[in-house]
mmCIF file of C-alpha atoms in Angstrom:
data_model
loop_
_atom_site.group_PDB
_atom_site.id
_atom_site.type_symbol
_atom_site.label_atom_id
_atom_site.label_comp_id
_atom_site.label_asym_id
_atom_site.label_seq_id
_atom_site.Cartn_x
_atom_site.Cartn_y
_atom_site.Cartn_z
ATOM 1 C CA MET A 1302 -77.102 66.830 -53.137
ATOM 2 C CA GLU A 1303 -73.554 66.916 -54.480
ATOM 3 C CA GLN A 1304 -72.309 65.974 -50.983
ATOM 4 C CA SER A 1305 -74.706 63.053 -50.797
ATOM 5 C CA ARG A 1306 -73.477 61.707 -54.136
ATOM 6 C CA LEU A 1307 -69.819 62.051 -53.030
ATOM 7 C CA LYS A 1308 -70.605 60.259 -49.779
ATOM 8 C CA ASN A 1309 -72.214 57.373 -51.700
ATOM 9 C CA TYR A 1310 -69.180 57.046 -53.983
ATOM 10 C CA LEU A 1311 -66.815 57.005 -50.993
ATOM 11 C CA GLU A 1312 -68.885 54.347 -49.237
ATOM 12 C CA MET A 1313 -69.009 52.166 -52.353
ATOM 13 C CA GLY A 1314 -65.280 52.610 -52.857
ATOM 14 C CA SER A 1315 -64.403 51.685 -49.283
ATOM 15 C CA ASN A 1316 -66.759 48.669 -49.386
ATOM 16 C CA ALA A 1317 -65.131 47.504 -52.612
ATOM 17 C CA ALA A 1318 -61.664 47.908 -51.045
ATOM 18 C CA VAL A 1319 -62.664 45.847 -47.982
ATOM 19 C CA ILE A 1320 -64.101 43.107 -50.199
ATOM 20 C CA LEU A 1321 -60.965 43.106 -52.360
ATOM 21 C CA VAL A 1322 -58.631 42.808 -49.342
ATOM 22 C CA ALA A 1323 -60.774 39.989 -47.889
ATOM 23 C CA ALA A 1324 -60.673 38.145 -51.221
ATOM 24 C CA VAL A 1325 -56.879 38.445 -51.407
ATOM 25 C CA ILE A 1326 -56.456 37.161 -47.837
ATOM 26 C CA LEU A 1327 -58.784 34.200 -48.470
ATOM 27 C CA THR A 1328 -56.978 33.385 -51.712
ATOM 28 C CA ILE A 1329 -53.588 33.396 -49.988
ATOM 29 C CA PHE A 1330 -54.934 31.272 -47.121
ATOM 30 C CA GLY A 1331 -56.468 28.801 -49.558
ATOM 31 C CA TRP A 1332 -53.350 28.627 -51.664
ATOM 32 C CA HIS A 1333 -51.000 27.912 -48.746
ATOM 33 C CA PHE A 1334 -53.137 25.790 -46.476
ATOM 34 C CA LEU A 1335 -55.875 24.114 -48.433
ATOM 35 C CA ILE A 1336 -54.508 23.410 -51.893
ATOM 36 C CA ARG A 1337 -51.836 20.725 -51.814
ATOM 37 C CA SER A 1338 -50.558 18.437 -54.488
ATOM 38 C CA PRO A 1339 -51.333 14.744 -54.005
ATOM 39 C CA ASN A 1340 -47.603 13.963 -53.596
ATOM 40 C CA SER A 1341 -47.009 16.507 -50.861
ATOM 41 C CA SER A 1342 -47.005 15.356 -47.267
ATOM 42 C CA PRO A 1343 -46.448 17.317 -44.094
ATOM 43 C CA LEU A 1344 -42.953 17.202 -42.670
ATOM 44 C CA VAL A 1345 -42.933 14.727 -39.850
ATOM 45 C CA GLY A 1346 -40.168 15.051 -37.327
ATOM 46 C CA LEU A 1347 -39.565 13.589 -33.920
ATOM 47 C CA GLN A 1348 -42.630 12.826 -31.859
ATOM 48 C CA LYS A 1349 -42.954 11.625 -28.295
ATOM 49 C CA GLY A 1350 -44.025 7.998 -28.193
ATOM 50 C CA GLN A 1351 -42.672 7.091 -31.619
ATOM 51 C CA SER A 1352 -40.266 4.169 -31.915
ATOM 52 C CA LEU A 1353 -36.737 5.131 -32.826
ATOM 53 C CA ILE A 1354 -34.936 2.847 -35.241
ATOM 54 C CA GLN A 1355 -32.277 0.588 -33.753
ATOM 55 C CA LEU A 1356 -28.824 2.148 -33.773
ATOM 56 C CA PRO A 1357 -26.073 0.051 -35.367
ATOM 57 C CA GLY A 1358 -24.328 -1.989 -32.671
ATOM 58 C CA TYR A 1359 -26.398 -0.551 -29.814
ATOM 59 C CA SER A 1360 -29.290 -1.943 -27.810
ATOM 60 C CA TYR A 1361 -31.723 0.401 -26.076
ATOM 61 C CA ASN A 1362 -32.523 -2.215 -23.460
ATOM 62 C CA SER A 1363 -28.974 -1.998 -22.042
ATOM 63 C CA ALA A 1364 -30.304 0.695 -19.671
ATOM 64 C CA PRO A 1365 -33.709 1.964 -18.506
ATOM 65 C CA GLN A 1366 -33.249 4.974 -20.792
ATOM 66 C CA THR A 1367 -30.794 6.212 -23.409
ATOM 67 C CA LEU A 1368 -29.921 9.778 -24.319
ATOM 68 C CA VAL A 1369 -29.041 9.833 -28.014
ATOM 69 C CA ILE A 1370 -27.065 12.928 -29.006
ATOM 70 C CA ALA A 1371 -27.023 13.613 -32.755
ATOM 71 C CA LEU A 1372 -23.961 15.618 -33.748
ATOM 72 C CA SER A 1373 -22.133 16.849 -36.801
ATOM 73 C CA SER A 1374 -18.428 17.574 -37.088
ATOM 74 C CA LYS A 1375 -19.324 20.689 -39.094
ATOM 75 C CA CYS A 1376 -21.814 22.061 -36.561
ATOM 76 C CA GLY A 1377 -20.648 25.039 -34.513
ATOM 77 C CA TYR A 1378 -23.406 24.565 -31.930
ATOM 78 C CA CYS A 1379 -22.297 20.948 -31.486
ATOM 79 C CA SER A 1380 -18.734 22.108 -30.796
ATOM 80 C CA GLU A 1381 -19.909 24.758 -28.341
ATOM 81 C CA SER A 1382 -22.006 22.158 -26.491
ATOM 82 C CA ILE A 1383 -19.155 19.660 -25.924
ATOM 83 C CA PRO A 1384 -18.528 20.838 -22.320
ATOM 84 C CA PHE A 1385 -22.194 20.121 -21.506
ATOM 85 C CA TYR A 1386 -22.029 16.669 -23.120
ATOM 86 C CA ASN A 1387 -18.857 15.859 -21.191
ATOM 87 C CA LYS A 1388 -20.569 17.021 -17.991
ATOM 88 C CA LEU A 1389 -23.368 14.564 -18.721
ATOM 89 C CA ALA A 1390 -20.761 11.851 -19.236
ATOM 90 C CA GLU A 1391 -19.188 12.664 -15.841
ATOM 91 C CA LEU A 1392 -22.587 12.352 -14.195
ATOM 92 C CA GLN A 1393 -22.823 8.861 -15.658
ATOM 93 C CA ASN A 1394 -19.826 7.681 -13.618
ATOM 94 C CA ASN A 1395 -21.944 6.259 -10.826
ATOM 95 C CA PRO A 1396 -22.896 2.640 -10.243
ATOM 96 C CA ASN A 1397 -26.661 3.351 -10.245
ATOM 97 C CA LYS A 1398 -26.785 5.089 -13.595
ATOM 98 C CA ARG A 1399 -30.121 4.634 -15.281
ATOM 99 C CA THR A 1400 -29.335 6.571 -18.451
ATOM 100 C CA GLN A 1401 -26.869 5.523 -21.140
ATOM 101 C CA LEU A 1402 -25.365 8.231 -23.350
ATOM 102 C CA VAL A 1403 -24.540 7.677 -26.983
ATOM 103 C CA ALA A 1404 -23.503 10.227 -29.593
ATOM 104 C CA VAL A 1405 -24.397 9.553 -33.216
ATOM 105 C CA PHE A 1406 -22.979 11.025 -36.395
ATOM 106 C CA HIS A 1407 -24.561 11.090 -39.847
ATOM 107 C CA THR A 1408 -23.593 8.581 -42.501
ATOM 108 C CA ASN A 1409 -21.845 11.232 -44.595
ATOM 109 C CA ASP A 1410 -19.890 12.762 -41.692
ATOM 110 C CA SER A 1411 -16.339 11.675 -42.537
ATOM 111 C CA GLY A 1412 -14.853 13.906 -39.815
ATOM 112 C CA ALA A 1413 -16.714 12.288 -36.897
ATOM 113 C CA VAL A 1414 -13.762 10.356 -35.435
ATOM 114 C CA GLN A 1415 -11.410 13.337 -35.731
ATOM 115 C CA PHE A 1416 -14.095 15.603 -34.211
ATOM 116 C CA THR A 1417 -14.521 13.401 -31.125
ATOM 117 C CA GLN A 1418 -10.755 13.257 -30.616
ATOM 118 C CA GLU A 1419 -10.082 16.971 -31.160
ATOM 119 C CA LYS A 1420 -13.017 18.061 -29.011
ATOM 120 C CA GLN A 1421 -12.245 15.394 -26.399
ATOM 121 C CA LEU A 1422 -15.809 14.105 -26.391
ATOM 122 C CA ASN A 1423 -15.978 11.530 -23.615
ATOM 123 C CA ILE A 1424 -19.118 9.740 -24.798
ATOM 124 C CA ASN A 1425 -19.418 6.499 -26.725
ATOM 125 C CA TYR A 1426 -20.294 7.312 -30.298
ATOM 126 C CA ILE A 1427 -21.591 5.635 -33.411
ATOM 127 C CA THR A 1428 -20.803 6.825 -36.922
ATOM 128 C CA SER A 1429 -22.716 6.105 -40.119
ATOM 129 C CA VAL A 1430 -26.198 6.631 -38.695
ATOM 130 C CA ASP A 1431 -29.055 7.461 -41.048
ATOM 131 C CA PHE A 1432 -30.419 10.727 -39.611
ATOM 132 C CA GLN A 1433 -33.350 10.678 -42.019
ATOM 133 C CA ALA A 1434 -34.492 7.303 -40.653
ATOM 134 C CA LEU A 1435 -34.174 8.738 -37.127
ATOM 135 C CA THR A 1436 -36.205 11.784 -38.301
ATOM 136 C CA ILE A 1437 -33.366 14.079 -37.246
ATOM 137 C CA LYS A 1438 -33.481 17.278 -39.266
ATOM 138 C CA SER A 1439 -30.714 19.319 -37.583
ATOM 139 C CA THR A 1440 -27.865 19.091 -35.125
ATOM 140 C CA PRO A 1441 -27.407 19.074 -32.266
ATOM 141 C CA THR A 1442 -30.469 17.034 -31.354
ATOM 142 C CA MET A 1443 -30.874 15.098 -28.117
ATOM 143 C CA ILE A 1444 -33.410 12.272 -27.916
ATOM 144 C CA LEU A 1445 -34.335 10.509 -24.680
ATOM 145 C CA VAL A 1446 -35.662 6.998 -25.339
ATOM 146 C CA ASP A 1447 -36.838 4.279 -22.984
ATOM 147 C CA SER A 1448 -35.521 0.705 -22.953
ATOM 148 C CA ASN A 1449 -37.927 -0.199 -25.773
ATOM 149 C CA GLY A 1450 -36.638 2.579 -28.033
ATOM 150 C CA LYS A 1451 -39.721 4.800 -27.613
ATOM 151 C CA VAL A 1452 -39.092 8.575 -27.623
ATOM 152 C CA VAL A 1453 -39.721 10.007 -24.149
ATOM 153 C CA ASP A 1454 -38.559 13.552 -24.934
ATOM 154 C CA PHE A 1455 -36.276 15.425 -27.317
ATOM 155 C CA TRP A 1456 -34.446 18.736 -27.604
ATOM 156 C CA ILE A 1457 -33.286 20.382 -30.819
ATOM 157 C CA GLY A 1458 -30.517 22.949 -31.132
ATOM 158 C CA GLN A 1459 -28.095 24.419 -28.644
ATOM 159 C CA LEU A 1460 -29.721 24.280 -25.228
ATOM 160 C CA THR A 1461 -30.315 27.099 -22.791
ATOM 161 C CA GLU A 1462 -29.057 26.767 -19.225
ATOM 162 C CA ASP A 1463 -32.605 25.886 -18.083
ATOM 163 C CA LYS A 1464 -32.900 23.058 -20.615
ATOM 164 C CA GLN A 1465 -29.458 21.768 -19.653
ATOM 165 C CA GLN A 1466 -30.516 21.650 -16.002
ATOM 166 C CA GLN A 1467 -33.710 19.840 -17.008
ATOM 167 C CA ILE A 1468 -31.692 17.160 -18.779
ATOM 168 C CA ILE A 1469 -29.270 16.823 -15.875
ATOM 169 C CA LYS A 1470 -32.241 16.225 -13.526
ATOM 170 C CA ILE A 1471 -33.675 13.632 -15.881
ATOM 171 C CA ILE A 1472 -30.497 11.600 -16.210
ATOM 172 C CA THR A 1473 -29.462 11.824 -12.559
ATOM 173 C CA ALA A 1474 -32.873 10.826 -11.172
ATOM 174 C CA THR A 1475 -32.776 7.407 -9.558
#
C-alpha cells in the first residue's frame, strides 16, 4: 500500500512538471510571436518583384538589366570582394552587354571616393544613396533589377564561389 501511494505521488508530480513545462513554452511562444505592440511592424527587406527607388543620376532603362552593388568604405567584406566586382566589370567590356553595373554608397559614407580610388574599383559609382529607401540593411548587397527597376534577384553578404559563378552566368547571358 505504501508503494501504491508513492507511485501515485510520483505520477502526479511528473504530470504537474509536464503541464508546467508546456505552460512555460506556450507563454514564451505567445510572448514572442503573438503579442505585438500596435506600432511594431515586421522588418521588410528586399523582395523579388518590388520596385527599387530611382538612383540619383541613373536610369534603369539604360540596359535590359542593372546590377546594383551596395558598398561601404568601412566594410571588410566589400574590400575583399573588389576583385570579383572588377571581374564583373571586365565581363562588361563587350558590345552586346545586357547588364549595367553600378556601385552605390550610403549617404553618410564620406570615404566612398577615396575607397574606389584606393581599391581600384573599375565600376561606375554613385555616392549619397539612401540605403534605407532601397531597403538595404547590410553591405555588400547586390541587387539585379530589370529595365523597369523591378528586383529580379539579390544577394547579401560576401558571396561564395558558387554564387559568384551564378552572377557571372546571369550577366554574361545574351
